[in-house]
Short mmCIF file of C-alpha atoms and ligand atoms in Angstrom, two decimals:
data_model
loop_
_atom_site.label_atom_id
_atom_site.label_comp_id
_atom_site.label_asym_id
_atom_site.label_seq_id
_atom_site.Cartn_x
_atom_site.Cartn_y
_atom_site.Cartn_z
CA MET A 1 0.26 -11.57 -35.59
CA ARG A 2 -3.41 -10.69 -34.86
CA ILE A 3 -4.99 -7.90 -36.95
CA ASN A 4 -7.33 -5.61 -34.65
CA ALA A 5 -10.86 -6.06 -34.62
CA LYS A 6 -11.47 -2.57 -36.32
CA THR A 7 -9.22 -3.18 -39.01
CA VAL A 8 -10.84 -6.72 -39.69
CA ALA A 9 -14.20 -4.94 -39.95
CA GLN A 10 -12.64 -2.07 -42.49
CA LEU A 11 -11.02 -5.01 -44.65
CA ALA A 12 -14.25 -7.00 -44.64
CA GLU A 13 -15.84 -3.76 -45.81
CA LEU A 14 -13.79 -3.55 -48.64
CA GLY A 15 -15.03 -7.30 -49.75
CA ASN A 16 -11.82 -9.21 -48.37
CA GLU A 17 -11.73 -11.82 -45.62
CA VAL A 18 -9.44 -12.43 -42.52
CA ARG A 19 -8.84 -15.73 -41.47
CA PRO A 20 -7.31 -15.91 -37.81
CA GLY A 21 -4.66 -17.79 -36.70
CA VAL A 22 -3.75 -19.72 -39.73
CA SER A 23 -1.11 -22.41 -39.50
CA LEU A 24 1.67 -21.77 -42.36
CA ALA A 25 2.25 -25.47 -41.90
CA ASP A 26 -0.92 -26.23 -43.66
CA HIS A 27 -0.49 -23.55 -46.35
CA THR A 28 3.26 -24.66 -47.72
CA SER A 29 4.70 -27.51 -49.40
CA LEU A 30 7.31 -27.97 -47.00
CA GLY A 31 4.69 -28.51 -44.12
CA ILE A 32 6.68 -25.90 -41.89
CA GLY A 33 5.45 -22.48 -40.21
CA GLY A 34 3.84 -20.78 -37.45
CA ARG A 35 0.53 -19.08 -37.14
CA THR A 36 -0.84 -15.71 -37.96
CA ASP A 37 -3.75 -13.98 -39.24
CA GLN A 38 -4.40 -14.27 -43.13
CA VAL A 39 -6.11 -11.79 -45.47
CA LEU A 40 -7.85 -13.48 -48.41
CA LEU A 41 -7.83 -10.76 -50.95
CA ARG A 42 -11.28 -11.46 -52.56
CA ARG A 43 -11.31 -8.02 -54.06
CA PRO A 44 -7.70 -7.57 -55.50
CA GLU A 45 -8.56 -4.08 -56.76
CA THR A 46 -8.92 -3.13 -53.10
CA ILE A 47 -5.27 -3.75 -52.34
CA PRO A 48 -4.17 -0.09 -52.22
CA GLN A 49 -6.71 0.48 -49.49
CA VAL A 50 -5.78 -2.82 -47.80
CA MET A 51 -2.11 -1.78 -47.70
CA ARG A 52 -2.82 1.58 -46.45
CA LEU A 53 -5.03 0.17 -43.84
CA LEU A 54 -2.29 -2.16 -42.84
CA ALA A 55 0.50 0.41 -42.71
CA GLU A 56 -1.59 2.57 -40.52
CA GLU A 57 -2.09 0.00 -38.05
CA GLY A 58 1.66 -0.94 -38.44
CA ASN A 59 0.78 -4.61 -39.33
CA PRO A 60 4.01 -5.94 -41.17
CA HIS A 61 2.99 -8.55 -43.95
CA LYS A 62 3.98 -10.96 -46.55
CA PHE A 63 2.74 -12.22 -49.61
CA LEU A 64 1.91 -15.92 -49.89
CA GLY A 65 1.21 -17.55 -53.57
CA GLY A 66 1.05 -21.38 -53.41
CA GLY A 67 3.61 -21.42 -50.61
CA THR A 68 5.96 -23.84 -52.68
CA ASN A 69 9.06 -21.75 -52.46
CA VAL A 70 8.86 -20.44 -48.85
CA LEU A 71 10.49 -21.96 -45.84
CA VAL A 72 8.49 -20.16 -42.73
CA ASP A 73 9.35 -19.51 -38.96
CA ASP A 74 7.92 -21.35 -36.33
CA GLY A 75 5.54 -20.22 -33.53
CA GLU A 76 3.54 -17.09 -33.42
CA LEU A 77 4.40 -15.24 -36.48
CA GLY A 78 5.57 -11.54 -36.49
CA PHE A 79 3.93 -10.56 -39.80
CA ILE A 80 0.26 -11.13 -41.38
CA VAL A 81 0.26 -12.90 -44.78
CA LEU A 82 -1.83 -11.65 -48.03
CA HIS A 83 -3.50 -14.25 -50.24
CA LEU A 84 -5.03 -13.97 -53.50
CA PRO A 85 -7.33 -16.85 -53.51
CA ALA A 86 -7.17 -19.27 -56.35
CA SER A 87 -10.74 -19.99 -56.63
CA GLY A 88 -12.25 -17.98 -59.73
CA SER A 89 -8.97 -16.98 -61.29
CA ALA A 90 -9.51 -16.13 -64.50
CA MET A 91 -7.66 -17.39 -68.07
CA ARG A 92 -8.24 -16.75 -71.46
CA VAL A 93 -6.67 -16.60 -74.80
CA GLU A 94 -6.75 -14.29 -77.68
CA GLY A 95 -4.63 -15.15 -80.50
CA ASN A 96 -1.18 -15.82 -79.30
CA ALA A 97 -1.87 -13.94 -75.96
CA ALA A 98 -2.63 -15.74 -72.86
CA TYR A 99 -4.29 -13.52 -69.86
CA VAL A 100 -4.04 -15.08 -66.67
CA ASP A 101 -4.68 -14.17 -63.03
CA ALA A 102 -1.74 -14.32 -60.69
CA ALA A 103 -3.80 -16.56 -58.31
CA ALA A 104 -4.07 -18.95 -60.82
CA ASP A 105 -2.38 -22.47 -60.56
CA LEU A 106 0.91 -22.61 -62.87
CA GLY A 107 0.48 -26.29 -64.16
CA GLY A 108 -3.28 -25.49 -64.75
CA THR A 109 -2.35 -22.50 -66.85
CA VAL A 110 0.23 -24.62 -69.21
CA THR A 111 -2.42 -27.17 -69.83
CA PHE A 112 -4.88 -24.55 -70.43
CA CYS A 113 -2.67 -22.79 -72.99
CA ALA A 114 -1.79 -26.20 -74.55
CA LYS A 115 -5.63 -26.65 -75.10
CA HIS A 116 -5.38 -23.64 -77.05
CA ASP A 117 -2.54 -24.70 -79.26
CA LEU A 118 -0.18 -22.25 -77.27
CA GLY A 119 3.22 -23.74 -76.62
CA GLY A 120 6.56 -22.81 -74.88
CA LEU A 121 5.73 -23.49 -71.17
CA GLU A 122 5.99 -27.04 -71.46
CA GLY A 123 8.94 -27.30 -69.22
CA LEU A 124 7.23 -25.69 -66.48
CA VAL A 125 4.19 -28.08 -66.35
CA GLY A 126 5.49 -29.79 -62.86
CA VAL A 127 6.41 -26.52 -61.13
CA PRO A 128 3.90 -26.31 -58.55
CA GLY A 129 2.58 -22.87 -57.01
CA SER A 130 0.85 -19.82 -58.48
CA VAL A 131 1.40 -17.81 -61.47
CA GLY A 132 2.14 -14.91 -59.18
CA GLY A 133 5.02 -16.78 -57.54
CA ALA A 134 6.35 -18.20 -60.95
CA LEU A 135 6.38 -14.28 -61.98
CA ARG A 136 8.21 -13.18 -58.99
CA MET A 137 10.84 -16.23 -58.96
CA ASN A 138 10.86 -16.49 -62.52
CA ALA A 139 10.42 -19.95 -62.43
CA GLY A 140 12.27 -22.49 -64.89
CA ALA A 141 12.64 -25.72 -65.64
CA TYR A 142 14.28 -27.80 -68.54
CA GLY A 143 15.49 -24.90 -70.58
CA THR A 144 12.01 -23.03 -70.10
CA GLN A 145 11.61 -19.89 -68.15
CA ILE A 146 8.69 -17.70 -67.59
CA GLY A 147 10.03 -14.38 -68.12
CA PRO A 148 10.75 -14.31 -71.77
CA HIS A 149 7.07 -14.83 -72.30
CA VAL A 150 5.71 -12.29 -70.21
CA ARG A 151 4.32 -8.92 -72.28
CA GLU A 152 2.70 -7.07 -69.56
CA VAL A 153 2.07 -7.62 -65.76
CA GLN A 154 -0.74 -5.86 -63.96
CA LEU A 155 0.55 -5.13 -60.24
CA TYR A 156 0.19 -3.19 -57.02
CA ARG A 157 3.50 -0.95 -56.95
CA ALA A 158 4.34 -0.52 -53.49
CA ALA A 159 6.53 2.56 -54.55
CA SER A 160 3.25 4.45 -55.96
CA GLY A 161 0.79 2.78 -53.70
CA GLN A 162 -1.62 2.41 -57.10
CA ILE A 163 -2.25 -0.54 -59.41
CA GLU A 164 -0.13 -0.20 -62.45
CA THR A 165 0.71 -2.15 -65.54
CA LEU A 166 4.10 -2.59 -66.71
CA CYS A 167 5.63 -3.84 -70.29
CA GLY A 168 7.58 -7.16 -69.83
CA SER A 169 10.35 -5.42 -71.65
CA ASP A 170 10.53 -3.17 -68.50
CA ILE A 171 10.92 -6.13 -66.26
CA ARG A 172 14.06 -7.85 -65.70
CA PHE A 173 14.02 -11.54 -65.43
CA ASP A 174 17.30 -13.32 -64.35
CA TYR A 175 18.06 -16.49 -63.03
CA ARG A 176 15.39 -17.04 -60.00
CA HIS A 177 15.14 -13.32 -59.52
CA THR A 178 13.13 -10.44 -60.97
CA SER A 179 13.39 -6.57 -60.72
CA PHE A 180 9.61 -6.38 -59.09
CA GLY A 181 10.18 -4.44 -55.79
CA PRO A 182 9.97 -6.68 -52.84
CA GLU A 183 6.29 -5.22 -51.72
CA ASP A 184 4.98 -5.30 -55.33
CA VAL A 185 1.80 -7.68 -55.43
CA MET A 186 1.42 -9.25 -59.07
CA LEU A 187 -2.18 -9.37 -60.16
CA ARG A 188 -2.66 -10.49 -63.72
CA VAL A 189 0.00 -11.26 -66.78
CA LYS A 190 -0.33 -11.12 -70.36
CA LEU A 191 2.09 -14.11 -71.85
CA GLU A 192 2.65 -14.32 -75.63
CA LEU A 193 3.33 -18.13 -76.74
CA PRO A 194 4.20 -19.80 -79.69
CA SER A 195 1.63 -21.81 -81.58
CA ARG A 196 2.01 -25.33 -81.37
CA PRO A 197 -0.23 -28.50 -82.05
CA TYR A 198 -1.65 -29.72 -78.75
CA GLN A 199 -0.52 -33.27 -79.37
CA GLU A 200 3.17 -32.05 -79.85
CA ILE A 201 2.49 -30.00 -76.53
CA LEU A 202 1.13 -32.77 -74.55
CA ALA A 203 4.34 -35.00 -75.70
CA ALA A 204 6.75 -32.68 -74.31
CA ILE A 205 4.57 -32.28 -71.30
CA LYS A 206 4.91 -35.80 -70.87
CA VAL A 207 8.97 -35.76 -71.19
CA SER A 208 8.91 -32.98 -68.55
CA ASN A 209 6.84 -35.09 -66.22
CA GLN A 210 9.00 -38.24 -66.52
CA LYS A 211 12.01 -36.32 -65.76
CA ARG A 212 10.90 -35.07 -62.75
CA ARG A 213 9.17 -38.28 -61.46
CA SER A 214 12.60 -39.98 -62.18
CA SER A 215 14.62 -37.41 -60.03
CA GLN A 216 12.78 -35.65 -57.63
CA PRO A 217 11.20 -36.89 -54.67
CA LEU A 218 7.57 -35.86 -55.35
CA ASP A 219 5.87 -37.79 -52.64
CA GLN A 220 7.71 -35.82 -49.88
CA LYS A 221 7.21 -32.45 -48.35
CA SER A 222 9.87 -29.81 -50.15
CA ALA A 223 10.36 -26.58 -51.62
CA GLY A 224 11.89 -27.87 -54.55
CA CYS A 225 15.56 -26.89 -54.99
CA VAL A 226 16.90 -25.10 -51.65
CA PHE A 227 20.01 -23.53 -53.46
CA LYS A 228 20.43 -21.70 -56.57
CA ASN A 229 23.01 -23.21 -58.93
CA PRO A 230 26.41 -21.77 -59.13
CA PRO A 231 27.67 -20.22 -62.24
CA GLY A 232 28.28 -23.17 -64.56
CA GLY A 233 27.44 -25.60 -61.80
CA SER A 234 25.03 -27.80 -60.23
CA ALA A 235 24.13 -27.38 -56.42
CA GLY A 236 22.64 -30.75 -56.35
CA ARG A 237 25.92 -32.18 -57.79
CA LEU A 238 28.05 -30.57 -55.48
CA ILE A 239 26.15 -31.64 -52.40
CA ASP A 240 25.96 -35.25 -53.76
CA GLN A 241 29.47 -35.62 -54.41
CA LEU A 242 29.93 -34.92 -50.60
CA GLY A 243 27.86 -37.80 -49.80
CA LEU A 244 25.01 -35.60 -48.38
CA LYS A 245 21.94 -37.29 -49.58
CA GLY A 246 20.22 -38.43 -46.41
CA HIS A 247 22.28 -36.35 -44.18
CA ARG A 248 19.55 -35.27 -41.49
CA LEU A 249 19.09 -32.95 -38.70
CA GLY A 250 15.69 -33.77 -36.56
CA ASP A 251 13.21 -34.43 -39.48
CA ALA A 252 14.82 -32.30 -41.97
CA MET A 253 16.79 -34.36 -44.55
CA VAL A 254 18.76 -33.98 -47.66
CA SER A 255 16.62 -35.96 -49.93
CA ASP A 256 18.31 -39.49 -51.18
CA ARG A 257 16.60 -38.70 -54.62
CA HIS A 258 17.81 -35.24 -55.35
CA ALA A 259 20.53 -33.49 -53.21
CA ASN A 260 19.16 -30.01 -53.81
CA PHE A 261 15.71 -30.98 -52.21
CA PHE A 262 15.74 -30.99 -48.62
CA VAL A 263 12.49 -32.76 -47.35
CA ASN A 264 10.21 -32.67 -44.11
CA LEU A 265 10.02 -36.31 -42.99
CA GLY A 266 7.28 -35.54 -40.85
CA GLN A 267 7.87 -32.81 -37.86
CA ALA A 268 10.57 -30.78 -39.22
CA SER A 269 10.77 -27.23 -37.33
CA CYS A 270 12.05 -24.34 -39.21
CA ALA A 271 15.28 -24.63 -36.99
CA ASP A 272 15.76 -28.04 -37.84
CA MET A 273 15.53 -26.82 -41.95
CA LEU A 274 17.73 -24.00 -41.36
CA GLY A 275 20.24 -25.90 -39.47
CA LEU A 276 20.44 -28.56 -42.34
CA ILE A 277 20.82 -25.65 -44.75
CA ASP A 278 23.53 -23.97 -43.16
CA SER A 279 25.55 -27.24 -42.24
CA VAL A 280 25.36 -28.14 -46.01
CA ARG A 281 26.67 -24.61 -47.28
CA GLU A 282 29.30 -24.66 -44.66
CA ARG A 283 30.35 -28.29 -46.07
CA VAL A 284 30.27 -27.12 -49.61
CA ARG A 285 32.22 -23.67 -48.71
CA THR A 286 35.02 -25.93 -46.97
CA ALA A 287 35.37 -28.43 -49.74
CA TYR A 288 34.79 -26.13 -52.95
CA GLY A 289 35.06 -22.50 -51.97
CA ILE A 290 31.59 -22.17 -53.27
CA GLU A 291 29.15 -20.07 -51.44
CA LEU A 292 25.83 -21.51 -52.26
CA GLU A 293 22.87 -18.85 -52.34
CA ASN A 294 19.59 -19.95 -51.28
CA GLU A 295 16.83 -20.54 -53.96
CA VAL A 296 14.17 -21.04 -51.29
CA ILE A 297 12.75 -17.92 -49.48
CA VAL A 298 13.03 -17.59 -45.76
CA TRP A 299 10.60 -15.83 -43.93
CA ARG A 300 11.96 -15.25 -40.09
CA ASN A 301 10.16 -13.42 -37.66
C1 LIG B 401 8.26 -30.37 -55.71
C2 LIG B 401 8.77 -28.96 -56.33
C3 LIG B 401 9.45 -28.84 -57.60
C4 LIG B 401 9.74 -27.59 -57.87
N1 LIG B 401 10.46 -27.38 -58.98
C5 LIG B 401 10.92 -26.21 -59.42
C6 LIG B 401 11.39 -26.00 -60.74
O1 LIG B 401 11.65 -26.78 -61.42
N2 LIG B 401 11.61 -24.70 -61.13
C7 LIG B 401 11.41 -23.50 -60.34
O2 LIG B 401 11.62 -22.44 -60.72
N3 LIG B 401 10.89 -23.65 -58.97
C8 LIG B 401 10.47 -25.01 -58.52
N4 LIG B 401 9.98 -24.99 -57.50
C9 LIG B 401 9.59 -23.83 -56.35
C10 LIG B 401 8.50 -23.19 -56.68
O3 LIG B 401 7.42 -24.13 -56.86
C11 LIG B 401 8.68 -22.07 -57.56
O4 LIG B 401 9.36 -20.71 -57.20
C12 LIG B 401 7.00 -21.38 -57.55
O5 LIG B 401 7.05 -20.32 -58.95
C13 LIG B 401 6.54 -20.67 -56.22
O6 LIG B 401 5.25 -20.24 -56.73
P1 LIG B 401 4.26 -20.07 -55.70
O7 LIG B 401 2.94 -19.37 -55.87
O8 LIG B 401 4.33 -21.41 -54.66
O9 LIG B 401 5.04 -18.86 -54.41
P2 LIG B 401 5.60 -18.99 -52.88
O10 LIG B 401 6.17 -20.01 -52.69
O11 LIG B 401 4.12 -18.73 -52.44
O12 LIG B 401 6.19 -17.42 -52.84
C14 LIG B 401 7.42 -17.11 -53.59
C15 LIG B 401 7.74 -15.87 -53.70
O13 LIG B 401 7.09 -15.22 -54.68
C16 LIG B 401 5.97 -14.06 -53.65
N5 LIG B 401 4.83 -14.34 -54.66
C17 LIG B 401 3.90 -15.05 -54.84
N6 LIG B 401 2.98 -14.74 -55.46
C18 LIG B 401 3.17 -13.47 -55.40
C19 LIG B 401 2.48 -12.48 -56.09
N7 LIG B 401 1.03 -12.71 -56.62
N8 LIG B 401 2.68 -11.11 -55.94
C20 LIG B 401 3.98 -11.19 -55.60
N9 LIG B 401 4.82 -11.95 -55.08
C21 LIG B 401 4.45 -12.98 -55.02
C22 LIG B 401 6.10 -14.62 -52.47
O14 LIG B 401 6.04 -13.34 -51.57
C23 LIG B 401 7.67 -15.08 -51.99
O15 LIG B 401 8.43 -14.14 -52.03
C24 LIG B 401 9.46 -26.36 -57.20
C25 LIG B 401 8.91 -26.64 -55.78
C26 LIG B 401 8.40 -27.81 -55.16
C27 LIG B 401 7.63 -28.10 -53.99
#
């Protein structure tokens, strides 16, 4: 989707930048996705005006963080993407509180906090993407989730059209699901983290990294787990038990290392990946009567 020249100029006047015809295949960890205009929110405080302009012009939009949990449609996209550039994102620590911009890299945040003797996030160290994406998804791994550490979130709230601050206790963080509105944009977070000696945190980080390296196809293009785990079970185990590792549609394949990671072997399209997801879901439904729910977020035209 193209933003008209007048709106591009207005967005630039607000201090933001429009990149025309960006390929989302280059901005997502799956390496899949068509083209659209991208608005780089270089002045996040202008989001209320940006959203009003886009609404007036009838430009549907989606918010892209690190692009590590999205599967994007092929071809010319029917929506634009907004993005907070990571460069210049700020982090600071005060006592047990860490104040971090949503654009910041999650792994970088974990190590920054560790250097200030703040732990609690060690399990998240290998989760790629931004802090904003982690908040939206309530990212979690190896018994750690970001949600319990959130004390405040500054965000653009679509319901009011304003930037507001929410208390952590007013936000619900469930398994890969949060109570943020679908069009809310997280800008900054205050985390409260337990004090822990740096060397101890480092040792825990190493353990998380080793677990990941030994079980996940980190050298291939993926979006992490495709399906949420069903209550009390493991989606990966169910898929593995059906012998589906290596099962392929075009260049989309069920990883032979981790059955809940679907990888792009090179030229997979969104249609290939969706076809593979549907066929695996169907096989699991037929075999076990369990309906697997997507963890990966699909952006269709
Ligand atoms: C190799 C690999 C391993 C992974 N392992 C894990 C794991 O162990 N645990 C886990 O939980 N996830 C895992 N993931 C998935 C993914 O990394 C997480 O979900 C991550 O938190 C997504 O962050 P992102 O910035 O890339 O979000 P994106 O993929 O860009 O977006 C995901 C969703 O968040 C929204 N979003 C992003 N930023 C903002 C913002 N600032 N404001 C509002 N909405 C926003 C998007 O609109 C979209 O709806 C893995 C992915 C990969 C590729």
